[in-house]
Amino acid sequence: MPRIVSVGTAVPEHILPQKEAREFVRRLFEDSFDDIDRYLPIFENSRIETRYLSRPRAWYEQDRGFAERNRIYIEMACLLGKEAVIRCLERAGLSPGEVDHLFFVSTSGLATPSIDARMVKGLGLNRHVKRTPIWGLGCAGGASGLARACEYARAFPDSRVVLLAVELCSLTFRLNDRSKSNLVATSLFADGAAAVLVAGDAARIPGEWGDPPAVLDTMTTTWPNSLDVMGWDVTDDGLKVIFSRDIPGIIRKEVLPAVKEFLERTGVASDQIRRYMAHPGGAKVLKAYQEVLELPGEALVHSHAVLKKYGNMSSATVLFVLERELQESHQPGEHGLLTALGPGFSSELMLLRW
């Protein structure tokens, strides 16, 4: 079975305190909403304290064209992606040239050649490295991309596979979009990158990597008639966020049956799951997970901590949660469940065992 060896993360240098983001939005939206004060509590209720952005806050106060924002996306994706991959590989004692396959996940910018192609030289990857760019999975992309990387490592057990997720959500901000969805997105989303090293059973990993978790199984679920829950509308000036307020309700209705089906398929009982790594899409999303799965208060501690410090970095966020989980001590045979939701509307579940 493939194993998750190490995780490396990276964020931009510009920190945005949530209080500062709140005042920025007040000034921006006060002429568009007569009752702007009624919406501003979402900043406090988000349970976010800081986020990291690709540019200083003042940069976002001027209208920026899609071309300019996308150029910065390419620049920053390569920069942060390189940092995340190097940190990930150093923890395993590997060099970039020893990577056999690079999976790249993103939804917040466009690039052809893709970012993974641009990183072959920038990282010093082998020129024969296999590359698989994946676009459009949104917040589910970190879990989905990791599942695809694990499937490859299972099929090719001597392979060393890296998944890289980079999301620069702040660069999708459109100054002239005064919609409620944009207001909500401005209270949540941020920038970050995460890389995960997955090793097949026969892969050579020289570093001291302890007893990493094995990936037992994964399951993808896409619910019908839900395409309008989350995603982008492509407009003349960029990507306009689609963000339904019904997401916590969908979690309460649909997630438990999906988890039950998944665990029944794997033969693992729900009371055997000791560790939970949920994508922190927002405070209400984590609360819905807690309620529907009947989790104790400390079960999602890493998800809450990542949300508090970094906000929602779309696909990369659940991998920040995974990084913290890997730093914990685990009992042999202990099980963990990694989960994320994204456009489709879809779910990705992954069962781990230490």
Tab-separated table of C-alpha atoms in Angstrom:
chain	number	residue	atom	x	y	z
A	1	MET	CA	0.000	0.000	0.000
A	2	PRO	CA	1.240	3.535	-0.705
A	3	ARG	CA	2.386	5.580	2.268
A	4	ILE	CA	2.351	9.308	2.959
A	5	VAL	CA	5.958	10.104	3.815
A	6	SER	CA	6.134	13.870	4.340
A	7	VAL	CA	4.401	17.209	3.779
A	8	GLY	CA	5.895	20.640	3.069
A	9	THR	CA	3.984	23.926	3.054
A	10	ALA	CA	4.612	27.540	2.036
A	11	VAL	CA	2.726	30.843	2.207
A	12	PRO	CA	3.411	34.345	0.832
A	13	GLU	CA	5.037	36.983	2.998
A	14	HIS	CA	2.122	39.424	3.240
A	15	ILE	CA	-0.032	38.873	6.349
A	16	LEU	CA	-3.588	40.195	6.489
A	17	PRO	CA	-5.157	40.383	9.966
A	18	GLN	CA	-8.875	39.627	9.835
A	19	LYS	CA	-9.741	42.937	11.501
A	20	GLU	CA	-7.952	44.762	8.690
A	21	ALA	CA	-9.809	42.712	6.075
A	22	ARG	CA	-13.105	43.637	7.751
A	23	GLU	CA	-12.442	47.364	7.460
A	24	PHE	CA	-11.290	46.970	3.857
A	25	VAL	CA	-14.591	45.309	2.980
A	26	ARG	CA	-16.599	47.907	4.881
A	27	ARG	CA	-15.093	50.702	2.790
A	28	LEU	CA	-15.490	48.724	-0.434
A	29	PHE	CA	-19.075	47.540	0.018
A	30	GLU	CA	-20.727	50.307	2.063
A	31	ASP	CA	-22.061	52.080	-1.043
A	32	SER	CA	-23.485	48.821	-2.414
A	33	PHE	CA	-25.253	47.600	0.746
A	34	ASP	CA	-27.532	49.823	2.808
A	35	ASP	CA	-27.146	47.371	5.695
A	36	ILE	CA	-23.441	46.612	5.386
A	37	ASP	CA	-23.074	46.281	9.189
A	38	ARG	CA	-25.430	43.312	9.102
A	39	TYR	CA	-22.935	41.349	6.988
A	40	LEU	CA	-19.656	42.295	8.659
A	41	PRO	CA	-19.974	39.871	11.611
A	42	ILE	CA	-19.051	37.087	9.180
A	43	PHE	CA	-15.440	38.193	9.668
A	44	GLU	CA	-15.549	37.480	13.403
A	45	ASN	CA	-17.729	34.391	12.990
A	46	SER	CA	-15.239	32.905	10.516
A	47	ARG	CA	-12.862	32.113	13.421
A	48	ILE	CA	-10.002	33.353	11.226
A	49	GLU	CA	-7.362	35.634	12.741
A	50	THR	CA	-4.806	35.982	9.943
A	51	ARG	CA	-4.370	35.116	6.279
A	52	TYR	CA	-1.499	35.297	3.807
A	53	LEU	CA	-1.741	37.126	0.476
A	54	SER	CA	0.417	37.274	-2.642
A	55	ARG	CA	0.462	41.076	-2.591
A	56	PRO	CA	0.190	43.783	0.112
A	57	ARG	CA	-3.363	44.765	1.032
A	58	ALA	CA	-3.055	48.168	-0.694
A	59	TRP	CA	-2.455	46.395	-4.025
A	60	TYR	CA	-6.029	45.066	-3.939
A	61	GLU	CA	-7.493	48.564	-3.581
A	62	GLN	CA	-6.893	49.255	-7.276
A	63	ASP	CA	-8.688	47.578	-10.156
A	64	ARG	CA	-6.430	44.899	-11.657
A	65	GLY	CA	-7.044	43.227	-14.994
A	66	PHE	CA	-7.266	39.482	-15.345
A	67	ALA	CA	-4.038	39.332	-17.370
A	68	GLU	CA	-2.052	41.128	-14.655
A	69	ARG	CA	-3.469	38.954	-11.890
A	70	ASN	CA	-2.805	35.773	-13.836
A	71	ARG	CA	0.817	36.773	-14.523
A	72	ILE	CA	1.293	37.133	-10.781
A	73	TYR	CA	-0.429	33.779	-10.275
A	74	ILE	CA	2.164	32.063	-12.482
A	75	GLU	CA	5.044	33.847	-10.759
A	76	MET	CA	3.836	33.096	-7.225
A	77	ALA	CA	2.706	29.540	-7.983
A	78	CYS	CA	6.213	28.688	-9.148
A	79	LEU	CA	7.805	30.436	-6.149
A	80	LEU	CA	5.595	28.947	-3.437
A	81	GLY	CA	5.399	25.581	-5.168
A	82	LYS	CA	9.175	25.302	-5.195
A	83	GLU	CA	9.381	26.171	-1.485
A	84	ALA	CA	6.736	23.604	-0.550
A	85	VAL	CA	8.255	20.778	-2.614
A	86	ILE	CA	11.798	21.390	-1.329
A	87	ARG	CA	10.607	21.349	2.294
A	88	CYS	CA	8.643	18.171	1.650
A	89	LEU	CA	11.569	16.360	0.008
A	90	GLU	CA	14.172	17.525	2.547
A	91	ARG	CA	12.151	15.883	5.310
A	92	ALA	CA	12.446	12.579	3.435
A	93	GLY	CA	16.105	12.983	2.443
A	94	LEU	CA	15.294	13.140	-1.269
A	95	SER	CA	16.413	15.502	-4.026
A	96	PRO	CA	14.000	16.824	-6.688
A	97	GLY	CA	15.761	14.721	-9.309
A	98	GLU	CA	14.587	11.560	-7.544
A	99	VAL	CA	10.874	12.311	-8.011
A	100	ASP	CA	9.214	9.985	-10.525
A	101	HIS	CA	5.859	11.716	-10.957
A	102	LEU	CA	4.596	15.213	-10.120
A	103	PHE	CA	0.863	15.804	-9.768
A	104	PHE	CA	-0.114	19.480	-9.762
A	105	VAL	CA	-3.486	20.730	-8.491
A	106	SER	CA	-4.867	24.272	-8.729
A	107	THR	CA	-8.076	26.140	-9.571
A	108	SER	CA	-7.214	29.794	-8.964
A	109	GLY	CA	-5.213	30.613	-12.117
A	110	LEU	CA	-4.395	29.503	-15.649
A	111	ALA	CA	-1.099	28.483	-17.223
A	112	THR	CA	-0.073	26.687	-20.417
A	113	PRO	CA	2.616	25.373	-20.220
A	114	SER	CA	1.279	24.265	-16.838
A	115	ILE	CA	2.975	25.164	-13.564
A	116	ASP	CA	4.441	21.665	-13.198
A	117	ALA	CA	6.165	22.032	-16.579
A	118	ARG	CA	7.664	25.358	-15.488
A	119	MET	CA	8.985	23.705	-12.323
A	120	VAL	CA	11.001	21.015	-14.078
A	121	LYS	CA	13.899	23.432	-14.499
A	122	GLY	CA	13.093	25.610	-11.484
A	123	LEU	CA	13.176	22.640	-9.099
A	124	GLY	CA	15.783	20.577	-10.872
A	125	LEU	CA	13.426	17.697	-11.635
A	126	ASN	CA	14.517	14.887	-13.914
A	127	ARG	CA	13.671	15.825	-17.494
A	128	HIS	CA	11.875	12.470	-17.812
A	129	VAL	CA	9.655	13.080	-14.783
A	130	LYS	CA	5.999	12.277	-15.440
A	131	ARG	CA	3.610	15.191	-14.932
A	132	THR	CA	-0.132	15.328	-14.359
A	133	PRO	CA	-1.736	18.771	-13.978
A	134	ILE	CA	-5.291	18.764	-12.587
A	135	TRP	CA	-7.519	21.853	-12.736
A	136	GLY	CA	-11.015	22.640	-11.497
A	137	LEU	CA	-11.369	20.547	-8.329
A	138	GLY	CA	-11.475	23.602	-6.064
A	139	CYS	CA	-11.433	22.953	-2.325
A	140	ALA	CA	-11.570	19.175	-2.884
A	141	GLY	CA	-8.400	19.265	-4.985
A	142	GLY	CA	-5.906	18.563	-2.214
A	143	ALA	CA	-7.683	15.369	-1.153
A	144	SER	CA	-8.554	14.344	-4.719
A	145	GLY	CA	-5.043	15.002	-6.000
A	146	LEU	CA	-3.571	13.042	-3.106
A	147	ALA	CA	-5.890	10.145	-3.922
A	148	ARG	CA	-4.741	10.138	-7.560
A	149	ALA	CA	-1.095	10.241	-6.460
A	150	CYS	CA	-1.672	7.277	-4.148
A	151	GLU	CA	-3.367	5.312	-6.917
A	152	TYR	CA	-0.336	5.871	-9.125
A	153	ALA	CA	2.017	4.738	-6.345
A	154	ARG	CA	-0.105	1.612	-5.871
A	155	ALA	CA	0.089	0.814	-9.590
A	156	PHE	CA	3.843	1.541	-9.702
A	157	PRO	CA	5.131	0.459	-6.265
A	158	ASP	CA	8.737	1.560	-6.852
A	159	SER	CA	7.690	5.156	-7.556
A	160	ARG	CA	8.184	8.322	-5.503
A	161	VAL	CA	5.275	10.628	-6.215
A	162	VAL	CA	4.796	14.269	-5.249
A	163	LEU	CA	1.451	16.010	-5.126
A	164	LEU	CA	1.688	19.808	-5.222
A	165	ALA	CA	-1.371	21.975	-4.558
A	166	VAL	CA	-1.071	25.737	-5.047
A	167	GLU	CA	-3.966	28.153	-4.636
A	168	LEU	CA	-3.681	31.934	-4.848
A	169	CYS	CA	-7.287	32.780	-4.118
A	170	SER	CA	-6.602	36.447	-3.374
A	171	LEU	CA	-5.587	37.000	-7.000
A	172	THR	CA	-9.108	36.117	-8.140
A	173	PHE	CA	-10.440	39.136	-6.198
A	174	ARG	CA	-12.365	41.477	-8.515
A	175	LEU	CA	-12.634	44.983	-7.105
A	176	ASN	CA	-15.857	45.811	-8.955
A	177	ASP	CA	-17.724	42.660	-7.906
A	178	ARG	CA	-20.039	43.869	-5.133
A	179	SER	CA	-22.000	40.616	-4.794
A	180	LYS	CA	-22.712	38.912	-1.485
A	181	SER	CA	-20.712	35.888	-2.669
A	182	ASN	CA	-17.661	38.085	-3.188
A	183	LEU	CA	-18.124	39.639	0.242
A	184	VAL	CA	-18.237	36.200	1.863
A	185	ALA	CA	-15.244	34.994	-0.179
A	186	THR	CA	-13.262	38.048	0.936
A	187	SER	CA	-13.780	36.986	4.552
A	188	LEU	CA	-12.465	33.444	3.985
A	189	PHE	CA	-9.997	32.845	1.184
A	190	ALA	CA	-6.218	33.158	1.144
A	191	ASP	CA	-3.051	31.930	-0.582
A	192	GLY	CA	-0.805	28.941	0.100
A	193	ALA	CA	0.953	25.867	-1.272
A	194	ALA	CA	1.435	22.343	0.025
A	195	ALA	CA	3.400	19.354	-1.270
A	196	VAL	CA	3.020	15.715	-0.212
A	197	LEU	CA	5.446	12.870	-0.889
A	198	VAL	CA	3.807	9.485	-1.496
A	199	ALA	CA	5.917	6.328	-1.707
A	200	GLY	CA	5.000	2.991	-3.200
A	201	ASP	CA	5.757	-0.235	-1.336
A	202	ALA	CA	9.066	-0.765	-3.115
A	203	ALA	CA	10.176	2.881	-3.283
A	204	ARG	CA	13.575	3.795	-1.858
A	205	ILE	CA	13.356	6.621	0.698
A	206	PRO	CA	16.736	7.337	2.353
A	207	GLY	CA	15.586	9.651	5.139
A	208	GLU	CA	14.473	8.745	8.676
A	209	TRP	CA	10.767	8.842	8.047
A	210	GLY	CA	9.451	6.843	10.983
A	211	ASP	CA	6.154	5.010	10.486
A	212	PRO	CA	4.088	7.048	8.006
A	213	PRO	CA	0.432	6.207	7.433
A	214	ALA	CA	-0.629	3.811	4.721
A	215	VAL	CA	-3.479	4.801	2.427
A	216	LEU	CA	-6.006	1.973	2.623
A	217	ASP	CA	-8.689	3.294	0.287
A	218	THR	CA	-10.258	6.418	-1.213
A	219	MET	CA	-13.739	7.291	-2.448
A	220	THR	CA	-15.057	10.118	-4.629
A	221	THR	CA	-18.731	11.116	-4.557
A	222	THR	CA	-20.382	13.633	-6.884
A	223	TRP	CA	-23.973	14.502	-6.041
A	224	PRO	CA	-26.447	15.115	-8.907
A	225	ASN	CA	-28.068	18.499	-9.530
A	226	SER	CA	-25.430	20.336	-7.509
A	227	LEU	CA	-23.298	22.091	-10.118
A	228	ASP	CA	-24.352	25.518	-8.833
A	229	VAL	CA	-23.160	24.985	-5.250
A	230	MET	CA	-19.541	26.069	-5.724
A	231	GLY	CA	-17.194	27.109	-8.521
A	232	TRP	CA	-16.347	29.946	-10.896
A	233	ASP	CA	-18.214	31.955	-13.504
A	234	VAL	CA	-15.681	32.997	-16.141
A	235	THR	CA	-16.235	36.702	-16.839
A	236	ASP	CA	-14.469	39.304	-18.977
A	237	ASP	CA	-12.380	40.417	-15.990
A	238	GLY	CA	-11.623	37.050	-14.426
A	239	LEU	CA	-13.097	34.339	-12.246
A	240	LYS	CA	-16.277	35.227	-10.341
A	241	VAL	CA	-16.878	33.120	-7.268
A	242	ILE	CA	-19.937	30.877	-6.913
A	243	PHE	CA	-20.427	30.140	-3.244
A	244	SER	CA	-23.715	28.738	-1.931
A	245	ARG	CA	-24.847	29.421	1.609
A	246	ASP	CA	-26.323	25.891	1.623
A	247	ILE	CA	-22.940	24.098	1.945
A	248	PRO	CA	-23.273	23.381	5.723
A	249	GLY	CA	-26.771	22.025	5.063
A	250	ILE	CA	-25.472	19.761	2.299
A	251	ILE	CA	-22.844	18.427	4.705
A	252	ARG	CA	-25.529	17.600	7.266
A	253	LYS	CA	-27.611	15.810	4.644
A	254	GLU	CA	-25.072	14.063	2.428
A	255	VAL	CA	-21.753	13.538	4.222
A	256	LEU	CA	-22.804	10.952	6.810
A	257	PRO	CA	-24.291	8.526	4.230
A	258	ALA	CA	-21.126	8.879	2.119
A	259	VAL	CA	-18.850	8.207	5.106
A	260	LYS	CA	-20.941	5.198	6.155
A	261	GLU	CA	-20.818	3.759	2.630
A	262	PHE	CA	-17.064	4.295	2.470
A	263	LEU	CA	-16.329	2.677	5.824
A	264	GLU	CA	-18.622	-0.267	5.120
A	265	ARG	CA	-16.717	-0.836	1.898
A	266	THR	CA	-13.383	-0.822	3.706
A	267	GLY	CA	-14.564	-2.914	6.651
A	268	VAL	CA	-13.552	-0.300	9.226
A	269	ALA	CA	-16.118	0.717	11.844
A	270	SER	CA	-16.691	4.396	12.556
A	271	ASP	CA	-15.603	3.961	16.179
A	272	GLN	CA	-12.196	2.801	14.925
A	273	ILE	CA	-11.489	6.242	13.413
A	274	ARG	CA	-9.327	8.145	15.875
A	275	ARG	CA	-7.994	10.965	13.693
A	276	TYR	CA	-9.945	13.368	11.482
A	277	MET	CA	-8.409	15.679	8.885
A	278	ALA	CA	-11.226	17.781	7.418
A	279	HIS	CA	-10.774	20.603	4.943
A	280	PRO	CA	-11.666	23.745	6.956
A	281	GLY	CA	-13.897	25.441	4.410
A	282	GLY	CA	-15.169	27.702	7.185
A	283	ALA	CA	-16.291	27.634	10.807
A	284	LYS	CA	-19.828	26.584	9.842
A	285	VAL	CA	-18.462	23.778	7.677
A	286	LEU	CA	-16.394	22.387	10.575
A	287	LYS	CA	-19.350	22.700	12.921
A	288	ALA	CA	-21.476	20.728	10.467
A	289	TYR	CA	-18.813	18.005	10.269
A	290	GLN	CA	-18.639	17.888	14.064
A	291	GLU	CA	-22.396	17.504	14.413
A	292	VAL	CA	-23.130	15.019	11.659
A	293	LEU	CA	-20.196	12.707	12.492
A	294	GLU	CA	-20.805	13.137	16.249
A	295	LEU	CA	-17.183	14.010	16.886
A	296	PRO	CA	-15.705	15.023	20.243
A	297	GLY	CA	-14.636	18.639	20.592
A	298	GLU	CA	-10.932	17.969	20.046
A	299	ALA	CA	-11.363	15.800	16.926
A	300	LEU	CA	-10.947	18.694	14.471
A	301	VAL	CA	-8.320	20.603	16.435
A	302	HIS	CA	-5.873	20.768	13.517
A	303	SER	CA	-8.573	21.900	11.084
A	304	HIS	CA	-9.574	24.713	13.426
A	305	ALA	CA	-5.936	25.722	13.973
A	306	VAL	CA	-5.217	25.917	10.235
A	307	LEU	CA	-8.394	27.913	9.604
A	308	LYS	CA	-7.480	30.338	12.396
A	309	LYS	CA	-3.948	31.006	11.149
A	310	TYR	CA	-4.280	30.696	7.366
A	311	GLY	CA	-7.952	30.933	6.370
A	312	ASN	CA	-9.306	28.849	3.492
A	313	MET	CA	-6.572	28.235	0.906
A	314	SER	CA	-8.851	26.038	-1.214
A	315	SER	CA	-7.210	22.746	-2.247
A	316	ALA	CA	-4.000	23.246	-0.245
A	317	THR	CA	-5.735	23.707	3.123
A	318	VAL	CA	-6.457	20.077	3.989
A	319	LEU	CA	-2.793	19.289	3.306
A	320	PHE	CA	-1.800	21.900	5.925
A	321	VAL	CA	-4.078	19.941	8.289
A	322	LEU	CA	-2.390	16.682	7.236
A	323	GLU	CA	1.032	18.211	7.944
A	324	ARG	CA	0.023	18.931	11.539
A	325	GLU	CA	-1.457	15.472	11.970
A	326	LEU	CA	1.783	13.829	10.823
A	327	GLN	CA	3.626	15.685	13.588
A	328	GLU	CA	1.545	13.861	16.220
A	329	SER	CA	2.345	10.509	17.813
A	330	HIS	CA	0.142	7.602	16.726
A	331	GLN	CA	-0.517	4.100	17.941
A	332	PRO	CA	0.195	1.234	15.527
A	333	GLY	CA	-3.033	0.301	13.761
A	334	GLU	CA	-4.668	3.679	14.442
A	335	HIS	CA	-7.016	4.864	11.672
A	336	GLY	CA	-7.593	8.363	10.302
A	337	LEU	CA	-10.104	9.874	7.888
A	338	LEU	CA	-9.162	12.722	5.538
A	339	THR	CA	-12.021	14.528	3.829
A	340	ALA	CA	-12.708	17.546	1.620
A	341	LEU	CA	-15.608	18.962	-0.406
A	342	GLY	CA	-15.471	20.894	-3.654
A	343	PRO	CA	-17.159	21.876	-6.920
A	344	GLY	CA	-19.236	19.195	-8.525
A	345	PHE	CA	-20.615	19.245	-5.801
A	346	SER	CA	-18.290	16.487	-4.658
A	347	SER	CA	-16.607	14.760	-1.742
A	348	GLU	CA	-13.256	13.028	-1.453
A	349	LEU	CA	-12.636	10.585	1.394
A	350	MET	CA	-9.333	8.889	2.267
A	351	LEU	CA	-8.762	6.212	4.900
A	352	LEU	CA	-5.327	6.133	6.578
A	353	ARG	CA	-3.751	3.630	8.960
A	354	TRP	CA	-0.600	4.122	11.015
